[in-house]
Amino acid sequence: MNIDKENQFFEFKELCHKSDLKITPQRVVIYEILSSTDEHPSAETVYKKARRIMPNISFDTVNRTLNTFSDIGAAFIVEGTGDVRRFDAGLGNHQHFKCVKCKRIIDFHYEEFDNVHRPAELEKFDILKSTVYFEGICDVCKKK
Amino acid sequence: MNIDKENQFFEFKELCHKSDLKITPQRVVIYEILSSTDEHPSAETVYKKARRIMPNISFDTVNRTLNTFSDIGAAFIVEGTGDVRRFDAGLGNHQHFKCVKCKRIIDFHYEEFDNVHRPAELEKFDILKSTVYFEGICDVCKKK
DNA sequence: GTACTATATAGTAGTTAATACTATTTAGCA
DNA sequence: TGCTAAATAGTATTAACTACTATATAGTAC
């Protein structure tokens, strides 16, 4: 294990302890798979990779663990959300804030976000859309 | 129909014509439901509302139509994506670009996006995360 | 107005991502 | 070393979403 990996693993353990999660071999395997790829794998893909290391691990464990990681901030969902698809006619420029508790999506508008700068790194792509998006806890849920 | 609604409807028709889509009563109803709410409804919710106006409309039509609208830019998916959930260990600050053709997610990093400005409108919320995200067609898919 | 044709729809069946359940096991700790 | 709450394996279930097919209709040409 190199310094980077060691450090990552330490941070992972810290996150687990903070949330009173046990450090199980399954969780370690899943975290290592996730932190050693930039492929943004699905639960199914992580499951397949995990089976090679730990042949009896169940899909449920992988999926549940990924959700747990997402809850404690040890992983992020970068595609889909698990929540049902929701639509917007997109009338007028606006951005979205989502409350992670009540799932409410609140529109707001901040002009600078209508046309964000396109980094040079993306010049080789045809950009169709840019989005600025916030997530957190809304005023109503904060009171509870 | 007020001026705004009339104008929206005209733009909607334009979008349909540009994509060779027929203006069906079902599509009109669905578009009107979507453009007269800021609730960001799910397909199921739109379906329930549509049934009140057009009792025989099927869920398939509603769902398919919403997807069609999303394809032609008459609607936007603001939650979930229909694609399977995918994960990222989130190591180091970075942002994502997604190719809408091959679904590949590409990491990039532009420092200004690590801490975007939080608009005053959002001050009453606890913000946990901000995301800047691009969507388009990647270099590989462009060549095809 | 009438007829034609490709497209769209209703109704239903099917798929699959994701979650739930239960008996068993185990991590963390005294 | 033993205890206990938490986690897991294996499987069942759920539900969002898509696919299929016979019928209907929007758009167009006459």
mmCIF file of C-alpha atoms (C1' of nucleotides) in Angstrom:
data_model
loop_
_atom_site.group_PDB
_atom_site.id
_atom_site.type_symbol
_atom_site.label_atom_id
_atom_site.label_comp_id
_atom_site.label_asym_id
_atom_site.label_seq_id
_atom_site.Cartn_x
_atom_site.Cartn_y
_atom_site.Cartn_z
ATOM 1 C CA MET A 1 0.000 0.000 0.000
ATOM 2 C CA ASN A 2 1.467 3.320 -1.001
ATOM 3 C CA ILE A 3 1.143 6.522 1.018
ATOM 4 C CA ASP A 4 -1.900 7.688 -0.931
ATOM 5 C CA LYS A 5 -3.780 4.451 -0.484
ATOM 6 C CA GLU A 6 -2.842 4.274 3.153
ATOM 7 C CA ASN A 7 -4.068 7.783 3.676
ATOM 8 C CA GLN A 8 -7.328 7.103 1.852
ATOM 9 C CA PHE A 9 -7.899 4.028 3.944
ATOM 10 C CA PHE A 10 -7.289 6.017 7.104
ATOM 11 C CA GLU A 11 -9.801 8.646 6.026
ATOM 12 C CA PHE A 12 -12.278 5.928 5.210
ATOM 13 C CA LYS A 13 -11.909 4.427 8.668
ATOM 14 C CA GLU A 14 -12.332 7.849 10.223
ATOM 15 C CA LEU A 15 -15.580 8.363 8.333
ATOM 16 C CA CYS A 16 -16.876 4.987 9.485
ATOM 17 C CA HIS A 17 -15.999 5.632 13.111
ATOM 18 C CA LYS A 18 -17.632 9.038 13.042
ATOM 19 C CA SER A 19 -20.864 7.405 11.889
ATOM 20 C CA ASP A 20 -20.570 4.353 14.166
ATOM 21 C CA LEU A 21 -20.145 1.990 11.278
ATOM 22 C CA LYS A 22 -18.201 -1.207 11.708
ATOM 23 C CA ILE A 23 -15.164 -1.779 9.539
ATOM 24 C CA THR A 24 -16.141 -5.017 7.834
ATOM 25 C CA PRO A 25 -14.085 -6.802 5.181
ATOM 26 C CA GLN A 26 -16.966 -6.262 2.745
ATOM 27 C CA ARG A 27 -16.924 -2.516 3.283
ATOM 28 C CA VAL A 28 -13.166 -2.397 2.879
ATOM 29 C CA VAL A 29 -13.306 -4.321 -0.398
ATOM 30 C CA ILE A 30 -16.073 -2.127 -1.774
ATOM 31 C CA TYR A 31 -14.280 1.042 -0.796
ATOM 32 C CA GLU A 32 -11.056 -0.138 -2.370
ATOM 33 C CA ILE A 33 -12.787 -1.003 -5.608
ATOM 34 C CA LEU A 34 -14.436 2.379 -5.709
ATOM 35 C CA SER A 35 -11.375 4.388 -4.836
ATOM 36 C CA SER A 36 -9.130 2.685 -7.362
ATOM 37 C CA THR A 37 -11.155 3.444 -10.480
ATOM 38 C CA ASP A 38 -12.372 6.485 -12.348
ATOM 39 C CA GLU A 39 -14.959 4.474 -14.269
ATOM 40 C CA HIS A 40 -17.873 5.575 -12.087
ATOM 41 C CA PRO A 41 -19.166 2.013 -11.758
ATOM 42 C CA SER A 42 -22.740 0.947 -11.150
ATOM 43 C CA ALA A 43 -23.689 -1.222 -8.164
ATOM 44 C CA GLU A 44 -23.735 -4.197 -10.530
ATOM 45 C CA THR A 45 -20.207 -3.462 -11.744
ATOM 46 C CA VAL A 46 -18.880 -3.067 -8.219
ATOM 47 C CA TYR A 47 -20.614 -6.326 -7.320
ATOM 48 C CA LYS A 48 -18.886 -8.190 -10.157
ATOM 49 C CA LYS A 49 -15.489 -6.845 -9.153
ATOM 50 C CA ALA A 50 -16.117 -7.636 -5.498
ATOM 51 C CA ARG A 51 -17.041 -11.246 -6.323
ATOM 52 C CA ARG A 52 -13.565 -11.796 -7.719
ATOM 53 C CA ILE A 53 -12.042 -10.852 -4.371
ATOM 54 C CA MET A 54 -14.777 -12.151 -2.092
ATOM 55 C CA PRO A 55 -16.783 -14.833 -3.922
ATOM 56 C CA ASN A 56 -19.670 -15.001 -1.446
ATOM 57 C CA ILE A 57 -20.485 -11.330 -1.176
ATOM 58 C CA SER A 58 -24.124 -10.633 -2.006
ATOM 59 C CA PHE A 59 -25.500 -7.970 -4.293
ATOM 60 C CA ASP A 60 -27.591 -6.648 -1.438
ATOM 61 C CA THR A 61 -24.487 -5.990 0.609
ATOM 62 C CA VAL A 62 -22.791 -4.155 -2.232
ATOM 63 C CA ASN A 63 -25.803 -2.039 -3.010
ATOM 64 C CA ARG A 64 -26.586 -1.280 0.614
ATOM 65 C CA THR A 65 -22.964 -0.455 1.317
ATOM 66 C CA LEU A 66 -22.772 1.943 -1.609
ATOM 67 C CA ASN A 67 -25.842 3.716 -0.279
ATOM 68 C CA THR A 68 -24.319 3.808 3.170
ATOM 69 C CA PHE A 69 -21.106 5.277 1.775
ATOM 70 C CA SER A 70 -23.140 7.885 -0.012
ATOM 71 C CA ASP A 71 -24.901 8.770 3.252
ATOM 72 C CA ILE A 72 -21.698 9.248 5.199
ATOM 73 C CA GLY A 73 -19.882 11.022 2.380
ATOM 74 C CA ALA A 74 -17.449 8.217 1.565
ATOM 75 C CA ALA A 75 -18.905 7.985 -1.950
ATOM 76 C CA PHE A 76 -20.981 10.070 -4.283
ATOM 77 C CA ILE A 77 -23.734 9.238 -6.704
ATOM 78 C CA VAL A 78 -22.686 10.724 -10.028
ATOM 79 C CA GLU A 79 -25.459 9.362 -12.228
ATOM 80 C CA GLY A 80 -29.079 8.699 -11.407
ATOM 81 C CA THR A 81 -30.141 9.207 -7.827
ATOM 82 C CA GLY A 82 -32.235 6.216 -6.923
ATOM 83 C CA ASP A 83 -35.170 8.590 -6.705
ATOM 84 C CA VAL A 84 -37.794 8.554 -9.424
ATOM 85 C CA ARG A 85 -37.276 10.687 -12.475
ATOM 86 C CA ARG A 86 -38.827 14.134 -12.284
ATOM 87 C CA PHE A 87 -39.439 16.727 -14.969
ATOM 88 C CA ASP A 88 -39.436 20.440 -15.543
ATOM 89 C CA ALA A 89 -40.601 22.350 -18.596
ATOM 90 C CA GLY A 90 -37.443 24.407 -18.122
ATOM 91 C CA LEU A 91 -39.207 27.726 -18.740
ATOM 92 C CA GLY A 92 -36.817 30.560 -18.180
ATOM 93 C CA ASN A 93 -33.300 30.223 -16.905
ATOM 94 C CA HIS A 94 -33.149 28.839 -13.415
ATOM 95 C CA GLN A 95 -31.199 26.478 -11.208
ATOM 96 C CA HIS A 96 -32.213 23.874 -8.656
ATOM 97 C CA PHE A 97 -31.715 23.241 -4.991
ATOM 98 C CA LYS A 98 -32.715 19.839 -3.639
ATOM 99 C CA CYS A 99 -33.512 19.087 -0.026
ATOM 100 C CA VAL A 100 -31.999 15.718 0.801
ATOM 101 C CA LYS A 101 -34.546 15.156 3.589
ATOM 102 C CA CYS A 102 -37.895 15.894 1.945
ATOM 103 C CA LYS A 103 -36.683 15.558 -1.667
ATOM 104 C CA ARG A 104 -38.300 18.870 -2.526
ATOM 105 C CA ILE A 105 -36.711 20.627 -5.492
ATOM 106 C CA ILE A 106 -36.694 24.392 -5.264
ATOM 107 C CA ASP A 107 -36.077 26.660 -8.227
ATOM 108 C CA PHE A 108 -33.913 29.711 -7.887
ATOM 109 C CA HIS A 109 -32.195 32.014 -10.304
ATOM 110 C CA TYR A 110 -28.724 33.466 -10.153
ATOM 111 C CA GLU A 111 -27.709 35.044 -13.431
ATOM 112 C CA GLU A 112 -24.051 34.157 -13.251
ATOM 113 C CA PHE A 113 -25.018 30.482 -13.411
ATOM 114 C CA ASP A 114 -26.903 30.827 -16.696
ATOM 115 C CA ASN A 115 -23.679 30.740 -18.666
ATOM 116 C CA VAL A 116 -20.853 29.285 -16.660
ATOM 117 C CA HIS A 117 -17.333 29.342 -18.002
ATOM 118 C CA ARG A 118 -16.404 26.345 -20.106
ATOM 119 C CA PRO A 119 -13.025 25.041 -18.997
ATOM 120 C CA ALA A 120 -10.406 24.556 -21.710
ATOM 121 C CA GLU A 121 -10.251 20.854 -20.886
ATOM 122 C CA LEU A 122 -13.747 20.432 -22.308
ATOM 123 C CA GLU A 123 -13.050 22.141 -25.599
ATOM 124 C CA LYS A 124 -12.828 18.871 -27.458
ATOM 125 C CA PHE A 125 -16.441 18.071 -26.549
ATOM 126 C CA ASP A 126 -19.677 19.544 -27.856
ATOM 127 C CA ILE A 127 -21.280 20.949 -24.756
ATOM 128 C CA LEU A 128 -25.058 20.887 -24.829
ATOM 129 C CA LYS A 129 -25.845 21.844 -21.274
ATOM 130 C CA SER A 130 -24.257 23.152 -18.125
ATOM 131 C CA THR A 131 -25.837 22.870 -14.730
ATOM 132 C CA VAL A 132 -25.151 24.416 -11.350
ATOM 133 C CA TYR A 133 -26.926 22.550 -8.629
ATOM 134 C CA PHE A 134 -27.106 22.725 -4.848
ATOM 135 C CA GLU A 135 -28.085 20.111 -2.321
ATOM 136 C CA GLY A 136 -28.773 20.444 1.365
ATOM 137 C CA ILE A 137 -31.480 20.786 3.969
ATOM 138 C CA CYS A 138 -34.368 23.159 3.397
ATOM 139 C CA ASP A 139 -35.772 25.659 5.890
ATOM 140 C CA VAL A 140 -38.788 23.484 6.699
ATOM 141 C CA CYS A 141 -36.733 20.360 7.419
ATOM 142 C CA LYS A 142 -34.195 22.333 9.456
ATOM 143 C CA LYS A 143 -36.894 23.148 12.044
ATOM 144 C CA LYS A 144 -37.617 19.484 12.717
ATOM 145 C CA MET B 1 -54.952 31.686 -22.731
ATOM 146 C CA ASN B 2 -52.810 34.632 -21.746
ATOM 147 C CA ILE B 3 -49.917 36.000 -23.774
ATOM 148 C CA ASP B 4 -47.336 33.937 -21.883
ATOM 149 C CA LYS B 5 -49.185 30.679 -22.318
ATOM 150 C CA GLU B 6 -49.858 31.425 -25.964
ATOM 151 C CA ASN B 7 -46.198 32.109 -26.512
ATOM 152 C CA GLN B 8 -45.163 28.929 -24.704
ATOM 153 C CA PHE B 9 -47.563 26.930 -26.777
ATOM 154 C CA PHE B 10 -46.170 28.459 -29.951
ATOM 155 C CA GLU B 11 -42.625 27.583 -28.912
ATOM 156 C CA PHE B 12 -43.757 24.069 -28.088
ATOM 157 C CA LYS B 13 -45.276 23.674 -31.542
ATOM 158 C CA GLU B 14 -42.098 25.003 -33.120
ATOM 159 C CA LEU B 15 -40.019 22.434 -31.248
ATOM 160 C CA CYS B 16 -42.324 19.642 -32.378
ATOM 161 C CA HIS B 17 -42.237 20.720 -35.998
ATOM 162 C CA LYS B 18 -38.464 21.001 -35.969
ATOM 163 C CA SER B 19 -38.287 17.368 -34.833
ATOM 164 C CA ASP B 20 -41.117 16.135 -37.078
ATOM 165 C CA LEU B 21 -43.342 15.315 -34.186
ATOM 166 C CA LYS B 22 -47.083 15.430 -34.559
ATOM 167 C CA ILE B 23 -49.039 17.780 -32.349
ATOM 168 C CA THR B 24 -51.358 15.331 -30.626
ATOM 169 C CA PRO B 25 -53.907 16.235 -27.937
ATOM 170 C CA GLN B 26 -51.972 13.986 -25.550
ATOM 171 C CA ARG B 27 -48.747 15.881 -26.114
ATOM 172 C CA VAL B 28 -50.507 19.192 -25.682
ATOM 173 C CA VAL B 29 -52.080 18.124 -22.406
ATOM 174 C CA ILE B 30 -48.786 16.810 -21.064
ATOM 175 C CA TYR B 31 -46.920 19.933 -22.060
ATOM 176 C CA GLU B 32 -49.540 22.146 -20.452
ATOM 177 C CA ILE B 33 -49.392 20.207 -17.207
ATOM 178 C CA LEU B 34 -45.632 20.455 -17.151
ATOM 179 C CA SER B 35 -45.414 24.124 -18.032
ATOM 180 C CA SER B 36 -47.994 25.226 -15.473
ATOM 181 C CA THR B 37 -46.309 23.824 -12.381
ATOM 182 C CA ASP B 38 -43.063 24.286 -10.533
ATOM 183 C CA GLU B 39 -43.497 21.049 -8.617
ATOM 184 C CA HIS B 40 -41.115 19.049 -10.811
ATOM 185 C CA PRO B 41 -43.560 16.163 -11.142
ATOM 186 C CA SER B 42 -42.695 12.538 -11.764
ATOM 187 C CA ALA B 43 -44.127 10.632 -14.732
ATOM 188 C CA GLU B 44 -46.661 9.105 -12.346
ATOM 189 C CA THR B 45 -47.771 12.535 -11.112
ATOM 190 C CA VAL B 46 -48.117 13.886 -14.629
ATOM 191 C CA TYR B 47 -50.098 10.769 -15.504
ATOM 192 C CA LYS B 48 -52.552 11.329 -12.645
ATOM 193 C CA LYS B 49 -53.078 14.946 -13.644
ATOM 194 C CA ALA B 50 -53.493 14.016 -17.283
ATOM 195 C CA ARG B 51 -56.145 11.405 -16.423
ATOM 196 C CA ARG B 52 -58.350 14.150 -15.010
ATOM 197 C CA ILE B 53 -58.311 15.949 -18.335
ATOM 198 C CA MET B 54 -58.126 12.932 -20.633
ATOM 199 C CA PRO B 55 -59.412 9.862 -18.776
ATOM 200 C CA ASN B 56 -58.158 7.270 -21.256
ATOM 201 C CA ILE B 57 -54.575 8.414 -21.603
ATOM 202 C CA SER B 58 -52.143 5.591 -20.791
ATOM 203 C CA PHE B 59 -49.119 5.723 -18.547
ATOM 204 C CA ASP B 60 -46.954 4.575 -21.422
ATOM 205 C CA THR B 61 -47.964 7.585 -23.461
ATOM 206 C CA VAL B 62 -47.188 9.958 -20.626
ATOM 207 C CA ASN B 63 -43.835 8.409 -19.880
ATOM 208 C CA ARG B 64 -42.831 8.095 -23.521
ATOM 209 C CA THR B 65 -43.927 11.646 -24.210
ATOM 210 C CA LEU B 66 -41.922 13.017 -21.305
ATOM 211 C CA ASN B 67 -38.870 11.229 -22.666
ATOM 212 C CA THR B 68 -39.579 12.596 -26.114
ATOM 213 C CA PHE B 69 -39.890 16.114 -24.714
ATOM 214 C CA SER B 70 -36.601 15.636 -22.963
ATOM 215 C CA ASP B 71 -34.992 14.549 -26.234
ATOM 216 C CA ILE B 72 -36.178 17.591 -28.169
ATOM 217 C CA GLY B 73 -35.496 20.031 -25.351
ATOM 218 C CA ALA B 74 -39.137 20.743 -24.498
ATOM 219 C CA ALA B 75 -38.596 19.379 -20.998
ATOM 220 C CA PHE B 76 -35.724 18.609 -18.675
ATOM 221 C CA ILE B 77 -35.060 15.809 -16.274
ATOM 222 C CA VAL B 78 -34.262 17.425 -12.939
ATOM 223 C CA GLU B 79 -34.046 14.348 -10.743
ATOM 224 C CA GLY B 80 -32.832 10.874 -11.576
ATOM 225 C CA THR B 81 -31.858 10.232 -15.164
ATOM 226 C CA GLY B 82 -33.393 6.905 -16.068
ATOM 227 C CA ASP B 83 -29.879 5.517 -16.247
ATOM 228 C CA VAL B 84 -28.637 3.214 -13.533
ATOM 229 C CA ARG B 85 -27.048 4.721 -10.466
ATOM 230 C CA ARG B 86 -23.298 5.109 -10.654
ATOM 231 C CA PHE B 87 -20.761 5.888 -7.956
ATOM 232 C CA ASP B 88 -17.539 7.749 -7.391
ATOM 233 C CA ALA B 89 -15.313 7.716 -4.323
ATOM 234 C CA GLY B 90 -15.088 11.468 -4.821
ATOM 235 C CA LEU B 91 -11.353 11.578 -4.168
ATOM 236 C CA GLY B 92 -10.056 15.048 -4.746
ATOM 237 C CA ASN B 93 -12.082 17.955 -6.053
ATOM 238 C CA HIS B 94 -13.352 17.390 -9.532
ATOM 239 C CA GLN B 95 -16.355 17.894 -11.750
ATOM 240 C CA HIS B 96 -18.107 15.718 -14.296
ATOM 241 C CA PHE B 97 -18.902 15.817 -17.979
ATOM 242 C CA LYS B 98 -21.362 13.254 -19.314
ATOM 243 C CA CYS B 99 -21.612 12.182 -22.925
ATOM 244 C CA VAL B 100 -25.299 11.800 -23.747
ATOM 245 C CA LYS B 101 -24.503 9.294 -26.520
ATOM 246 C CA CYS B 102 -22.189 6.774 -24.882
ATOM 247 C CA LYS B 103 -23.096 7.679 -21.263
ATOM 248 C CA ARG B 104 -19.416 7.912 -20.403
ATOM 249 C CA ILE B 105 -18.685 10.169 -17.451
ATOM 250 C CA ILE B 106 -15.443 12.056 -17.676
ATOM 251 C CA ASP B 107 -13.771 13.728 -14.722
ATOM 252 C CA PHE B 108 -12.208 17.133 -15.067
ATOM 253 C CA HIS B 109 -11.065 19.780 -12.669
ATOM 254 C CA TYR B 110 -11.529 23.518 -12.829
ATOM 255 C CA GLU B 111 -10.669 25.178 -9.567
ATOM 256 C CA GLU B 112 -13.274 27.915 -9.741
ATOM 257 C CA PHE B 113 -15.966 25.258 -9.573
ATOM 258 C CA ASP B 114 -14.733 23.803 -6.288
ATOM 259 C CA ASN B 115 -16.413 26.554 -4.330
ATOM 260 C CA VAL B 116 -19.069 28.269 -6.340
ATOM 261 C CA HIS B 117 -20.776 31.356 -4.996
ATOM 262 C CA ARG B 118 -23.856 30.664 -2.889
ATOM 263 C CA PRO B 119 -26.646 32.951 -3.993
ATOM 264 C CA ALA B 120 -28.377 34.986 -1.296
ATOM 265 C CA GLU B 121 -31.672 33.272 -2.096
ATOM 266 C CA LEU B 122 -30.286 30.045 -0.677
ATOM 267 C CA GLU B 123 -29.136 31.502 2.614
ATOM 268 C CA LYS B 124 -32.079 30.055 4.493
ATOM 269 C CA PHE B 125 -30.974 26.531 3.579
ATOM 270 C CA ASP B 126 -28.078 24.459 4.888
ATOM 271 C CA ILE B 127 -26.060 23.758 1.771
ATOM 272 C CA LEU B 128 -24.226 20.450 1.853
ATOM 273 C CA LYS B 129 -23.017 20.225 -1.709
ATOM 274 C CA SER B 130 -22.687 22.277 -4.857
ATOM 275 C CA THR B 131 -22.134 20.765 -8.257
ATOM 276 C CA VAL B 132 -21.148 22.120 -11.639
ATOM 277 C CA TYR B 133 -21.897 19.637 -14.349
ATOM 278 C CA PHE B 134 -21.647 19.547 -18.131
ATOM 279 C CA GLU B 135 -23.433 17.398 -20.654
ATOM 280 C CA GLY B 136 -22.797 16.954 -24.337
ATOM 281 C CA ILE B 137 -21.156 14.766 -26.928
ATOM 282 C CA CYS B 138 -17.668 13.441 -26.351
ATOM 283 C CA ASP B 139 -14.816 13.466 -28.843
ATOM 284 C CA VAL B 140 -15.184 9.766 -29.652
ATOM 285 C CA CYS B 141 -18.916 9.988 -30.364
ATOM 286 C CA LYS B 142 -18.458 13.160 -32.411
ATOM 287 C CA LYS B 143 -16.415 11.231 -34.977
ATOM 288 C CA LYS B 144 -19.221 8.769 -35.630
ATOM 289 C "C1'" DG C 1 -63.951 17.095 -47.927
ATOM 290 C "C1'" DT C 2 -61.785 12.365 -48.583
ATOM 291 C "C1'" DA C 3 -58.319 8.990 -48.646
ATOM 292 C "C1'" DC C 4 -53.704 7.589 -47.501
ATOM 293 C "C1'" DT C 5 -49.711 6.536 -44.586
ATOM 294 C "C1'" DA C 6 -46.481 7.030 -41.230
ATOM 295 C "C1'" DT C 7 -46.651 8.070 -36.585
ATOM 296 C "C1'" DA C 8 -48.819 7.887 -32.057
ATOM 297 C "C1'" DT C 9 -51.717 5.780 -28.608
ATOM 298 C "C1'" DA C 10 -54.167 2.453 -25.235
ATOM 299 C "C1'" DG C 11 -53.809 -1.393 -22.836
ATOM 300 C "C1'" DT C 12 -51.055 -4.703 -21.142
ATOM 301 C "C1'" DA C 13 -47.014 -7.540 -20.509
ATOM 302 C "C1'" DG C 14 -42.213 -7.710 -19.437
ATOM 303 C "C1'" DT C 15 -37.736 -6.200 -17.598
ATOM 304 C "C1'" DT C 16 -34.535 -4.899 -14.338
ATOM 305 C "C1'" DA C 17 -32.713 -1.738 -10.914
ATOM 306 C "C1'" DA C 18 -33.242 -1.408 -6.337
ATOM 307 C "C1'" DT C 19 -35.100 -2.595 -1.857
ATOM 308 C "C1'" DA C 20 -36.932 -5.686 1.861
ATOM 309 C "C1'" DC C 21 -36.835 -9.753 4.672
ATOM 310 C "C1'" DT C 22 -34.901 -13.367 7.745
ATOM 311 C "C1'" DA C 23 -31.802 -16.529 9.580
ATOM 312 C "C1'" DT C 24 -27.014 -16.470 10.445
ATOM 313 C "C1'" DT C 25 -22.603 -14.377 11.297
ATOM 314 C "C1'" DT C 26 -19.362 -11.103 13.011
ATOM 315 C "C1'" DA C 27 -17.026 -6.531 14.593
ATOM 316 C "C1'" DG C 28 -16.235 -4.097 18.469
ATOM 317 C "C1'" DC C 29 -15.893 -4.098 23.154
ATOM 318 C "C1'" DA C 30 -16.238 -5.295 28.065
ATOM 319 C "C1'" DT D 1 -13.484 -15.088 25.861
ATOM 320 C "C1'" DG D 2 -18.139 -14.091 25.657
ATOM 321 C "C1'" DC D 3 -21.737 -10.704 24.614
ATOM 322 C "C1'" DT D 4 -24.707 -7.837 21.684
ATOM 323 C "C1'" DA D 5 -25.949 -4.778 18.339
ATOM 324 C "C1'" DA D 6 -24.973 -4.374 13.709
ATOM 325 C "C1'" DA D 7 -23.930 -6.470 9.277
ATOM 326 C "C1'" DT D 8 -24.228 -10.076 5.825
ATOM 327 C "C1'" DA D 9 -25.844 -13.914 2.483
ATOM 328 C "C1'" DG D 10 -29.350 -15.574 0.087
ATOM 329 C "C1'" DT D 11 -33.630 -14.878 -1.599
ATOM 330 C "C1'" DA D 12 -38.114 -12.678 -2.294
ATOM 331 C "C1'" DT D 13 -40.452 -8.587 -3.506
ATOM 332 C "C1'" DT D 14 -41.319 -4.038 -5.287
ATOM 333 C "C1'" DA D 15 -41.754 -0.541 -8.478
ATOM 334 C "C1'" DA D 16 -39.899 2.452 -12.058
ATOM 335 C "C1'" DC D 17 -39.515 2.126 -16.589
ATOM 336 C "C1'" DT D 18 -39.698 0.058 -21.176
ATOM 337 C "C1'" DA D 19 -41.502 -3.024 -24.866
ATOM 338 C "C1'" DC D 20 -45.137 -4.956 -27.581
ATOM 339 C "C1'" DT D 21 -49.304 -5.063 -30.596
ATOM 340 C "C1'" DA D 22 -53.576 -3.924 -32.407
ATOM 341 C "C1'" DT D 23 -56.027 0.252 -33.193
ATOM 342 C "C1'" DA D 24 -56.490 5.134 -33.993
ATOM 343 C "C1'" DT D 25 -55.203 9.560 -35.743
ATOM 344 C "C1'" DA D 26 -52.320 13.805 -37.386
ATOM 345 C "C1'" DG D 27 -50.611 15.570 -41.307
ATOM 346 C "C1'" DT D 28 -50.753 15.747 -46.123
ATOM 347 C "C1'" DA D 29 -51.913 15.127 -50.885
ATOM 348 C "C1'" DC D 30 -55.554 15.002 -53.957
#
